[in-house]
Short mmCIF file of C-alpha atoms and ligand atoms in Angstrom, two decimals:
data_model
loop_
_atom_site.label_atom_id
_atom_site.label_comp_id
_atom_site.label_asym_id
_atom_site.label_seq_id
_atom_site.Cartn_x
_atom_site.Cartn_y
_atom_site.Cartn_z
CA MET D 1 21.72 -9.51 -2.70
CA THR D 2 22.73 -7.96 0.57
CA SER D 3 20.18 -7.08 3.14
CA THR D 4 20.48 -4.59 5.92
CA ILE D 5 18.95 -6.84 8.58
CA SER D 6 20.17 -10.11 7.24
CA GLY D 7 18.02 -13.16 7.80
CA GLU D 8 15.03 -11.30 9.22
CA ILE D 9 11.72 -10.12 7.91
CA GLN D 10 9.60 -7.35 9.39
CA PHE D 11 5.85 -6.94 9.42
CA GLY D 12 3.70 -3.90 8.89
CA ILE D 13 -0.06 -3.63 9.13
CA PHE D 14 -1.84 -2.06 6.17
CA PHE D 15 -5.18 -0.91 7.58
CA HIS D 16 -7.22 -0.43 4.43
CA GLY D 17 -10.31 1.16 5.74
CA VAL D 18 -12.83 0.04 3.21
CA ASN D 19 -12.38 -2.14 0.16
CA PHE D 20 -12.50 -5.74 -0.94
CA THR D 21 -10.27 -6.89 1.85
CA THR D 22 -12.51 -5.97 4.71
CA ILE D 23 -15.35 -8.24 5.73
CA TRP D 24 -18.20 -6.19 7.05
CA HIS D 25 -20.90 -8.64 7.90
CA TRP D 26 -19.24 -11.08 10.29
CA PRO D 27 -20.15 -10.70 13.95
CA GLU D 28 -16.56 -9.74 14.93
CA SER D 29 -16.45 -6.90 12.37
CA GLY D 30 -15.92 -3.51 13.92
CA ASP D 31 -16.00 0.08 12.76
CA GLN D 32 -13.68 1.36 10.01
CA ILE D 33 -13.33 4.92 11.21
CA ASP D 34 -13.69 4.65 14.98
CA PHE D 35 -10.38 5.45 16.65
CA GLU D 36 -10.85 2.33 18.76
CA SER D 37 -10.22 0.22 15.63
CA PHE D 38 -6.99 2.08 14.93
CA ARG D 39 -5.87 1.79 18.54
CA ARG D 40 -6.69 -1.92 18.80
CA PHE D 41 -4.84 -2.73 15.57
CA ALA D 42 -1.85 -0.58 16.49
CA GLN D 43 -1.45 -1.98 19.97
CA THR D 44 -1.78 -5.57 18.73
CA ALA D 45 0.83 -4.81 16.05
CA GLU D 46 3.15 -3.36 18.66
CA ARG D 47 2.68 -6.42 20.88
CA GLY D 48 3.79 -8.44 17.83
CA LYS D 49 6.85 -6.17 17.32
CA PHE D 50 5.53 -4.94 13.96
CA ALA D 51 7.77 -2.35 12.34
CA ALA D 52 4.96 -0.13 11.12
CA PHE D 53 1.33 0.85 10.87
CA PHE D 54 0.62 1.81 7.26
CA LEU D 55 -2.22 3.93 5.89
CA GLY D 56 -3.03 4.57 2.23
CA GLU D 57 -4.69 7.70 0.93
CA GLY D 58 -7.66 8.27 -1.32
CA LEU D 59 -8.18 11.90 -2.26
CA ARG D 60 -11.55 11.37 -3.88
CA LEU D 61 -14.14 8.65 -3.39
CA ARG D 62 -13.93 6.09 -6.17
CA GLU D 63 -16.76 5.85 -8.69
CA HIS D 64 -17.89 3.69 -11.47
CA LEU D 65 -20.64 4.24 -13.98
CA GLY D 66 -21.08 7.66 -12.45
CA ARG D 67 -21.94 6.26 -9.03
CA LEU D 68 -19.83 6.12 -5.92
CA HIS D 69 -18.56 2.73 -4.84
CA ASP D 70 -21.02 1.71 -2.15
CA LEU D 71 -18.32 0.77 0.31
CA ASP D 72 -16.41 4.03 -0.07
CA VAL D 73 -19.03 6.39 1.23
CA VAL D 74 -18.18 5.73 4.86
CA GLY D 75 -14.88 7.52 4.18
CA ARG D 76 -11.73 7.28 6.25
CA PRO D 77 -9.72 9.71 8.34
CA ASP D 78 -6.72 11.54 6.93
CA ALA D 79 -3.69 9.27 7.21
CA GLN D 80 -1.29 11.80 8.66
CA THR D 81 -3.79 12.81 11.35
CA ALA D 82 -4.59 9.20 12.22
CA GLU D 83 -0.88 8.40 12.58
CA ALA D 84 -0.43 11.39 14.87
CA ALA D 85 -3.21 10.08 17.11
CA LEU D 86 -1.59 6.64 17.13
CA ALA D 87 1.75 8.13 18.17
CA ALA D 88 0.14 8.93 21.49
CA VAL D 89 -1.03 5.37 22.22
CA THR D 90 2.08 3.49 21.06
CA THR D 91 5.75 3.79 21.91
CA ARG D 92 7.73 1.92 19.23
CA LEU D 93 5.48 1.24 16.26
CA GLY D 94 6.44 3.02 13.02
CA LEU D 95 3.76 5.28 11.52
CA VAL D 96 3.53 5.41 7.73
CA ALA D 97 1.18 7.87 6.05
CA THR D 98 0.61 7.91 2.30
CA GLN D 99 0.58 11.43 0.88
CA SER D 100 0.42 12.52 -2.73
CA THR D 101 3.04 14.80 -4.27
CA THR D 102 0.43 16.22 -6.64
CA TYR D 103 -2.11 17.64 -4.22
CA ASN D 104 0.07 18.73 -1.35
CA ASP D 105 2.48 21.59 -1.02
CA PRO D 106 6.15 20.78 -0.33
CA ALA D 107 6.66 23.39 2.36
CA ASP D 108 3.48 22.43 4.16
CA LEU D 109 3.97 18.67 3.91
CA ALA D 110 7.64 18.95 4.94
CA TYR D 111 6.49 20.78 8.03
CA ARG D 112 3.71 18.31 8.88
CA LEU D 113 6.04 15.33 8.42
CA ALA D 114 8.74 17.03 10.49
CA SER D 115 6.12 17.70 13.17
CA LEU D 116 5.14 14.04 13.42
CA ASN D 117 8.81 13.06 13.26
CA HIS D 118 9.38 15.24 16.28
CA LEU D 119 6.22 14.27 18.18
CA SER D 120 6.70 10.54 17.56
CA GLN D 121 10.44 10.70 18.19
CA GLY D 122 11.54 9.41 14.80
CA ARG D 123 8.84 6.84 14.18
CA ASN D 124 7.14 8.26 11.11
CA ALA D 125 7.40 7.67 7.37
CA TRP D 126 5.98 9.18 4.25
CA ASN D 127 4.68 6.81 1.57
CA ILE D 128 5.16 8.88 -1.57
CA VAL D 129 2.52 8.51 -4.28
CA THR D 130 1.83 10.53 -7.39
CA THR D 131 -1.69 11.30 -8.53
CA HIS D 132 -2.09 12.37 -12.11
CA ASN D 133 -5.78 12.25 -12.93
CA ALA D 134 -7.91 15.29 -13.56
CA TRP D 135 -10.80 13.61 -11.81
CA THR D 136 -8.98 13.78 -8.47
CA GLY D 137 -7.94 17.29 -9.41
CA GLU D 138 -11.57 18.37 -9.60
CA ASN D 139 -11.77 17.72 -5.89
CA PHE D 140 -9.18 20.49 -5.48
CA ARG D 141 -10.39 22.74 -8.28
CA ARG D 142 -7.14 22.13 -10.08
CA GLY D 143 -8.40 19.82 -12.83
CA GLY D 144 -5.61 18.08 -14.74
CA TYR D 145 -2.95 19.68 -12.62
CA VAL D 146 -0.10 17.31 -13.49
CA SER D 147 -0.02 15.22 -16.65
CA TYR D 148 0.70 11.50 -16.58
CA GLU D 149 4.06 12.10 -18.27
CA ASP D 150 5.05 14.77 -15.77
CA ARG D 151 3.94 13.01 -12.61
CA TYR D 152 7.39 11.81 -11.57
CA ARG D 153 9.27 14.89 -12.84
CA HIS D 154 6.99 16.88 -10.61
CA ALA D 155 7.35 14.38 -7.74
CA ASP D 156 11.15 14.61 -8.04
CA SER D 157 10.96 18.32 -7.64
CA PHE D 158 8.51 18.03 -4.74
CA VAL D 159 10.56 15.48 -2.79
CA THR D 160 13.82 17.34 -3.42
CA ALA D 161 12.23 20.48 -2.00
CA VAL D 162 10.97 18.59 1.06
CA LYS D 163 14.42 17.13 1.72
CA GLU D 164 16.05 20.55 1.43
CA ILE D 165 13.53 22.01 3.82
CA TRP D 166 14.26 19.20 6.31
CA ARG D 167 17.99 19.78 5.92
CA ALA D 168 17.56 23.45 6.69
CA GLY D 169 15.65 22.40 9.81
CA GLU D 170 18.43 20.02 10.82
CA ARG D 171 20.98 22.83 10.42
CA GLY D 172 18.84 25.08 12.59
CA GLU D 173 18.17 27.47 9.70
CA PRO D 174 14.85 29.31 9.68
CA GLY D 175 14.15 28.61 6.02
CA LEU D 176 15.49 28.50 2.51
CA ARG D 177 15.06 29.60 -1.07
CA TYR D 178 14.15 26.75 -3.45
CA ARG D 179 13.67 27.12 -7.19
CA ASP D 180 13.23 24.67 -10.09
CA ASP D 181 10.89 24.01 -13.05
CA PHE D 182 7.90 23.47 -10.77
CA TYR D 183 8.52 25.47 -7.61
CA ASP D 184 9.76 28.85 -6.62
CA LEU D 185 9.69 28.83 -2.84
CA ASP D 186 10.84 31.20 -0.18
CA VAL D 187 10.30 29.00 2.86
CA ARG D 188 10.40 30.56 6.29
CA ARG D 189 9.18 27.72 8.44
CA THR D 190 11.30 24.77 9.57
CA LEU D 191 11.49 22.38 12.47
CA PRO D 192 14.42 20.26 13.68
CA LEU D 193 14.16 16.52 13.00
CA VAL D 194 14.92 13.79 15.49
CA PRO D 195 18.66 13.02 15.09
CA GLY D 196 19.09 9.83 13.06
CA GLY D 197 15.36 9.35 12.89
CA ARG D 198 14.59 11.34 9.75
CA PRO D 199 11.20 10.29 8.29
CA VAL D 200 11.61 7.07 6.36
CA LEU D 201 10.60 7.40 2.72
CA PHE D 202 8.35 4.71 1.29
CA GLN D 203 7.21 4.81 -2.32
CA ALA D 204 4.32 3.10 -4.13
CA GLY D 205 4.11 3.22 -7.92
CA ASP D 206 5.13 0.42 -10.22
CA SER D 207 5.84 1.76 -13.69
CA PRO D 208 9.47 1.94 -14.91
CA SER D 209 9.52 5.67 -14.15
CA GLY D 210 7.97 4.95 -10.74
CA ARG D 211 10.71 2.46 -9.97
CA ASP D 212 13.44 4.87 -11.07
CA PHE D 213 11.87 7.55 -8.94
CA ALA D 214 11.82 5.13 -5.99
CA VAL D 215 15.51 4.33 -6.21
CA ARG D 216 16.38 8.02 -6.38
CA HIS D 217 14.46 8.91 -3.26
CA ALA D 218 13.05 6.06 -1.19
CA ASP D 219 14.23 3.64 1.47
CA ILE D 220 11.36 1.18 1.08
CA ILE D 221 9.06 0.33 -1.84
CA PHE D 222 5.54 -0.70 -0.97
CA SER D 223 4.99 -3.16 -3.80
CA ALA D 224 2.30 -5.45 -5.12
CA HIS D 225 4.79 -8.29 -5.68
CA PRO D 226 4.52 -10.69 -2.73
CA GLU D 227 4.72 -14.04 -4.55
CA PHE D 228 8.24 -15.50 -4.26
CA GLY D 229 9.18 -15.65 -7.95
CA ASP D 230 7.67 -12.27 -8.66
CA ALA D 231 9.24 -10.79 -5.52
CA THR D 232 12.64 -12.14 -6.58
CA ALA D 233 12.37 -10.57 -10.03
CA PHE D 234 11.14 -7.29 -8.55
CA ALA D 235 13.98 -7.16 -6.02
CA ALA D 236 16.55 -7.83 -8.75
CA ASP D 237 15.10 -5.10 -10.94
CA ILE D 238 15.08 -2.60 -8.09
CA GLU D 239 18.61 -3.51 -7.04
CA GLN D 240 19.90 -2.95 -10.58
CA ARG D 241 18.15 0.37 -10.86
CA ALA D 242 19.38 1.39 -7.40
CA LEU D 243 22.99 0.58 -8.19
CA ARG D 244 22.73 2.51 -11.46
CA ALA D 245 21.41 5.45 -9.46
CA GLY D 246 24.42 5.31 -7.17
CA ARG D 247 22.72 3.79 -4.14
CA ALA D 248 24.55 1.35 -1.87
CA PRO D 249 23.72 -2.34 -2.38
CA GLY D 250 20.57 -3.43 -0.55
CA SER D 251 19.62 0.09 0.45
CA VAL D 252 16.23 0.22 -1.31
CA ARG D 253 14.07 -2.65 -0.17
CA PRO D 254 10.68 -3.95 -1.28
CA PHE D 255 7.92 -4.32 1.27
CA PRO D 256 5.05 -6.07 -0.51
CA GLY D 257 1.48 -6.16 0.64
CA SER D 258 0.08 -9.58 1.44
CA THR D 259 -2.64 -11.43 3.29
CA PHE D 260 -2.30 -14.17 5.87
CA VAL D 261 -4.75 -16.87 6.88
CA VAL D 262 -3.47 -18.95 9.78
CA ALA D 263 -5.11 -22.11 11.21
CA ASP D 264 -4.22 -25.28 13.11
CA SER D 265 -4.19 -27.57 10.09
CA GLU D 266 -3.66 -27.10 6.35
CA LYS D 267 -7.19 -28.25 5.62
CA GLU D 268 -8.68 -25.78 8.10
CA ALA D 269 -6.54 -23.00 6.65
CA GLN D 270 -7.67 -23.70 3.08
CA ASP D 271 -11.32 -23.87 4.15
CA LYS D 272 -10.95 -20.65 6.07
CA TRP D 273 -9.27 -18.94 3.12
CA TYR D 274 -12.16 -19.85 0.85
CA GLU D 275 -14.71 -18.72 3.43
CA VAL D 276 -12.89 -15.40 3.80
CA ARG D 277 -12.65 -14.86 0.05
CA ARG D 278 -16.35 -15.60 -0.46
CA ALA D 279 -17.22 -13.19 2.35
CA GLN D 280 -15.02 -10.53 0.74
CA ILE D 281 -16.36 -11.02 -2.78
CA THR D 282 -20.13 -11.19 -2.60
CA PRO D 283 -22.05 -11.78 -5.87
CA GLN D 284 -22.81 -8.04 -6.11
CA THR D 285 -19.18 -7.11 -5.40
CA ALA D 286 -18.02 -9.46 -8.14
CA VAL D 287 -20.29 -7.90 -10.77
CA ALA D 288 -19.51 -4.35 -9.61
CA TYR D 289 -15.80 -5.10 -9.89
CA LEU D 290 -16.15 -6.16 -13.52
CA GLU D 291 -18.32 -3.12 -14.28
CA GLN D 292 -15.34 -0.91 -13.47
CA PHE D 293 -13.45 -2.43 -16.36
CA TRP D 294 -16.33 -3.00 -18.76
CA GLY D 295 -17.60 0.53 -18.21
CA ARG D 296 -21.23 -0.59 -18.44
CA GLU D 297 -23.97 -2.19 -16.37
CA LEU D 298 -23.49 -5.93 -16.03
CA GLN D 299 -26.28 -6.63 -13.55
CA ASP D 300 -27.98 -8.97 -16.03
CA PHE D 301 -25.05 -11.37 -15.94
CA ASP D 302 -25.16 -14.26 -13.50
CA PRO D 303 -22.31 -14.00 -10.95
CA ASP D 304 -22.13 -17.79 -11.03
CA GLY D 305 -21.95 -17.86 -14.84
CA PRO D 306 -19.12 -17.11 -17.31
CA LEU D 307 -17.48 -13.70 -17.79
CA PRO D 308 -19.68 -11.28 -19.81
CA ASP D 309 -19.45 -11.76 -23.57
CA VAL D 310 -20.35 -8.12 -24.32
CA ASP D 311 -17.66 -5.60 -25.30
CA PRO D 312 -16.30 -3.05 -22.85
CA VAL D 313 -17.11 0.63 -23.36
CA ILE D 314 -13.90 2.51 -24.06
CA THR D 315 -14.04 6.22 -23.32
CA ASP D 316 -11.57 8.93 -22.51
CA ALA D 317 -13.29 9.51 -19.20
CA ASP D 318 -11.25 6.70 -17.70
CA VAL D 319 -10.50 8.38 -14.42
CA THR D 320 -14.11 8.55 -13.31
CA ARG D 321 -14.18 4.82 -13.57
CA GLY D 322 -12.01 4.24 -10.57
CA SER D 323 -8.55 2.98 -9.95
CA GLY D 324 -9.12 -0.37 -11.67
CA PHE D 325 -9.73 0.98 -15.14
CA GLN D 326 -6.72 1.03 -17.43
CA ALA D 327 -7.86 3.07 -20.42
CA ASN D 328 -6.54 1.67 -23.70
CA ASN D 329 -5.40 -1.58 -22.15
CA THR D 330 -8.93 -2.55 -21.26
CA ARG D 331 -9.88 -4.58 -24.31
CA LYS D 332 -6.64 -6.59 -24.18
CA LEU D 333 -7.01 -7.10 -20.47
CA ILE D 334 -10.58 -8.33 -20.75
CA ASP D 335 -9.71 -10.76 -23.55
CA ALA D 336 -6.95 -12.20 -21.39
CA TRP D 337 -9.33 -12.52 -18.44
CA ARG D 338 -11.95 -14.30 -20.52
CA GLY D 339 -9.32 -16.80 -21.66
CA GLN D 340 -8.09 -17.35 -18.12
CA ALA D 341 -11.62 -17.84 -16.75
CA ARG D 342 -12.49 -20.23 -19.58
CA ASP D 343 -9.31 -22.29 -19.06
CA ARG D 344 -9.89 -22.62 -15.35
CA GLY D 345 -13.64 -22.99 -15.47
CA TRP D 346 -14.15 -19.88 -13.31
CA SER D 347 -17.48 -18.10 -12.94
CA ILE D 348 -17.60 -14.30 -12.60
CA ARG D 349 -17.45 -14.58 -8.84
CA GLU D 350 -14.66 -17.16 -8.87
CA PHE D 351 -12.69 -15.07 -11.33
CA VAL D 352 -12.95 -11.97 -9.12
CA ILE D 353 -12.12 -14.01 -6.00
CA ASN D 354 -8.92 -15.17 -7.64
CA HIS D 355 -8.09 -12.03 -9.55
CA THR D 356 -8.39 -9.64 -6.62
CA ASN D 357 -6.43 -11.89 -4.32
CA ARG D 358 -3.62 -9.32 -4.09
CA GLY D 359 -4.05 -8.91 -7.81
CA ASN D 360 -1.41 -11.44 -8.71
CA ASP D 361 -3.20 -14.73 -8.61
CA THR D 362 -1.52 -15.95 -5.45
CA ASN D 363 -3.30 -17.00 -2.32
CA GLY D 364 -1.21 -14.92 0.02
CA PHE D 365 0.06 -17.00 2.90
CA VAL D 366 -2.40 -19.68 3.91
CA GLY D 367 -1.47 -22.50 6.28
CA THR D 368 -0.36 -23.46 9.74
CA PRO D 369 2.15 -21.27 11.63
CA SER D 370 4.78 -23.82 10.76
CA SER D 371 4.05 -24.08 7.02
CA ILE D 372 3.79 -20.29 6.67
CA ALA D 373 7.07 -19.94 8.55
CA ASP D 374 8.64 -22.38 6.06
CA SER D 375 7.56 -20.11 3.22
CA LEU D 376 8.69 -16.95 4.97
CA GLN D 377 12.06 -18.45 5.76
CA ARG D 378 12.95 -18.33 2.05
CA TYR D 379 12.25 -14.61 1.95
CA ALA D 380 14.27 -14.03 5.10
CA GLU D 381 17.24 -16.00 3.82
CA THR D 382 17.32 -14.40 0.39
CA GLY D 383 16.64 -10.89 1.65
CA ILE D 384 14.39 -10.11 -1.33
CA VAL D 385 11.95 -8.22 0.87
CA ALA D 386 12.37 -6.10 3.96
CA GLY D 387 9.08 -7.55 5.13
CA PHE D 388 5.37 -7.73 4.42
CA ASN D 389 2.63 -5.20 4.81
CA ILE D 390 -0.21 -7.34 6.11
CA SER D 391 -3.81 -6.54 5.20
CA PRO D 392 -6.14 -7.98 7.85
CA TYR D 393 -9.55 -9.05 6.63
CA LEU D 394 -11.27 -8.31 9.93
CA THR D 395 -11.28 -5.01 11.78
CA PRO D 396 -10.03 -4.69 14.48
CA VAL D 397 -9.27 -8.31 15.45
CA GLY D 398 -7.65 -9.42 12.20
CA LEU D 399 -4.07 -9.37 13.49
CA ASP D 400 -4.70 -11.46 16.59
CA GLU D 401 -4.00 -14.89 15.13
CA ILE D 402 -0.90 -13.60 13.33
CA VAL D 403 0.54 -12.06 16.46
CA ASN D 404 -0.49 -14.93 18.75
CA LEU D 405 0.38 -17.88 16.53
CA LEU D 406 2.66 -16.92 13.65
CA VAL D 407 4.98 -14.36 15.24
CA PRO D 408 6.21 -16.71 18.05
CA GLU D 409 6.93 -19.39 15.46
CA LEU D 410 8.99 -16.93 13.40
CA GLN D 411 10.79 -15.71 16.50
CA ASP D 412 11.66 -19.29 17.49
CA ARG D 413 13.23 -19.73 14.07
CA GLY D 414 15.24 -16.53 14.46
CA ILE D 415 13.76 -14.86 11.37
CA TYR D 416 11.67 -12.22 13.12
CA PRO D 417 12.67 -9.74 15.86
CA ARG D 418 11.98 -10.65 19.47
CA GLU D 419 12.41 -7.01 20.40
CA TYR D 420 12.46 -3.71 18.55
CA ALA D 421 15.94 -2.94 17.26
CA GLY D 422 15.72 0.58 18.65
CA THR D 423 13.27 3.41 19.10
CA THR D 424 12.98 4.82 15.57
CA LEU D 425 11.40 3.34 12.44
CA ARG D 426 14.78 3.64 10.71
CA GLU D 427 16.23 1.34 13.34
CA HIS D 428 13.36 -1.18 13.12
CA LEU D 429 13.90 -1.44 9.37
CA GLY D 430 17.68 -1.53 9.63
CA LEU D 431 18.03 1.62 7.57
CA SER D 432 21.11 3.64 8.21
CA GLU D 433 21.88 5.27 4.91
CA GLU D 434 20.89 8.86 4.41
CA VAL D 435 19.06 8.82 1.07
CA PRO D 436 21.10 10.92 -1.34
CA GLY D 437 19.70 13.76 -3.43
C1 FMN X 501 1.18 -1.01 -4.01
C2 FMN X 501 0.66 0.35 -4.38
C3 FMN X 501 -0.07 1.09 -3.45
C4 FMN X 501 -0.56 2.37 -3.78
N1 FMN X 501 -1.26 3.08 -2.85
C5 FMN X 501 -1.76 4.31 -3.17
C6 FMN X 501 -2.52 5.07 -2.23
O1 FMN X 501 -2.78 4.66 -1.11
N2 FMN X 501 -3.00 6.29 -2.63
C7 FMN X 501 -2.76 6.80 -3.88
O2 FMN X 501 -3.20 7.90 -4.18
N3 FMN X 501 -2.04 6.09 -4.78
C8 FMN X 501 -1.55 4.88 -4.45
N4 FMN X 501 -0.82 4.17 -5.39
C9 FMN X 501 -0.72 4.74 -6.75
C10 FMN X 501 0.65 5.24 -7.16
O3 FMN X 501 1.18 6.18 -6.36
C11 FMN X 501 0.65 5.85 -8.54
O4 FMN X 501 -0.16 6.96 -8.60
C12 FMN X 501 0.20 4.90 -9.58
O5 FMN X 501 0.63 3.61 -9.28
C13 FMN X 501 0.75 5.37 -10.89
O6 FMN X 501 2.13 5.34 -10.85
P1 FMN X 501 2.89 4.24 -11.64
O7 FMN X 501 2.48 4.52 -13.05
O8 FMN X 501 4.34 4.45 -11.38
O9 FMN X 501 2.42 2.90 -11.13
C14 FMN X 501 -0.32 2.90 -5.08
C15 FMN X 501 0.43 2.15 -6.00
C16 FMN X 501 0.91 0.90 -5.68
C17 FMN X 501 1.72 0.15 -6.70
#
């Protein structure tokens, strides 16, 4: 497979805000919403020549069993706004904001993205997600606004409209008429983009239709496939789909999320990994995680005992149960989990520790700078990923050891940039192709 920056990997930081990844109760833990945390992370990332600062989006606080997730209630700032603030305190770092095609408006979002493109001088990106559940829709008084089946048909229309609006801006036109099955727009509001620095398009969504959507529109896919074998299969699948869609070889590149635990010896790294995971998954967190899937109270089950032997509650009201719940798949999923936990002798807490470790049963990258660099070298040489979106477990100091210890090792091996390739995010990621469509 060809890669656009051959032999190199890039890093991004995925600042989660609040979820399982973040450890709250260690003395170094800072504030999730204070701008100081954003600034500290961003400037450390830039010191480490990271390509991008990535923010997800949650349009409604997650719930389960009719209650809000405890950790969610602190909220988090709007991604696009946070990235705009970061543009002012950084000079090279890319700025990626997740925004849903379902609960935005193409003309408005095109304008906001063009604005940040202009103000950041070509450093911004849009991570395109679809949101199909009526439960999120209630937050907007739209209910089940887009059906599951239509989510990507609608997203296609949305993104096509955005691109046309941008093109009108690039041509210096004041607006355009856009009409299809979903939209009938008479847009009179455009803004020129930075030449060559058009917002990069990321995509996150893993179904077959999500992948086909990605190869039609995106430059980069934020994936949940970091493990080498899985990443190889994912890259091959995406490449095939991309070629079928008429894209140039290597022009749509995966950028998986992953975690890194770096220490001076392998033993220290393993011990630290386990300490981090136990701090992330407290006994209460472990039980609450399973409750999302079981759809019922499980507080009577011992977190250090086996997985609950009671049946899950299957209802249609899946969406109020949070992002983890998978409707009709639940019973099958839970049976598989019980088998896995039994085979490995895992308690509830141990199961959740392993299962939520990037969701794919891998440990992320745990080791010394040199052993992690050995692993990363394979990715760099094969070009199966453009890079990794790193989720730090501590805010805002969680990138320090990566930037201080791992990055120099990668630079010495010639598999990580010593300097930014240019000034725009497109340049950092080696993207030159104008995405067709
Ligand atoms: C790695 C990854 C990250 C995602 N991040 C977000 C997010 O931050 N906000 C959001 O609303 N949806 C997010 N999504 C959800 C997807 O956009 C999409 O709604 C969901 O995956 C259903 O699409 P699919 O059936 O193609 O997977 C993410 C999906 C993946 C795979």
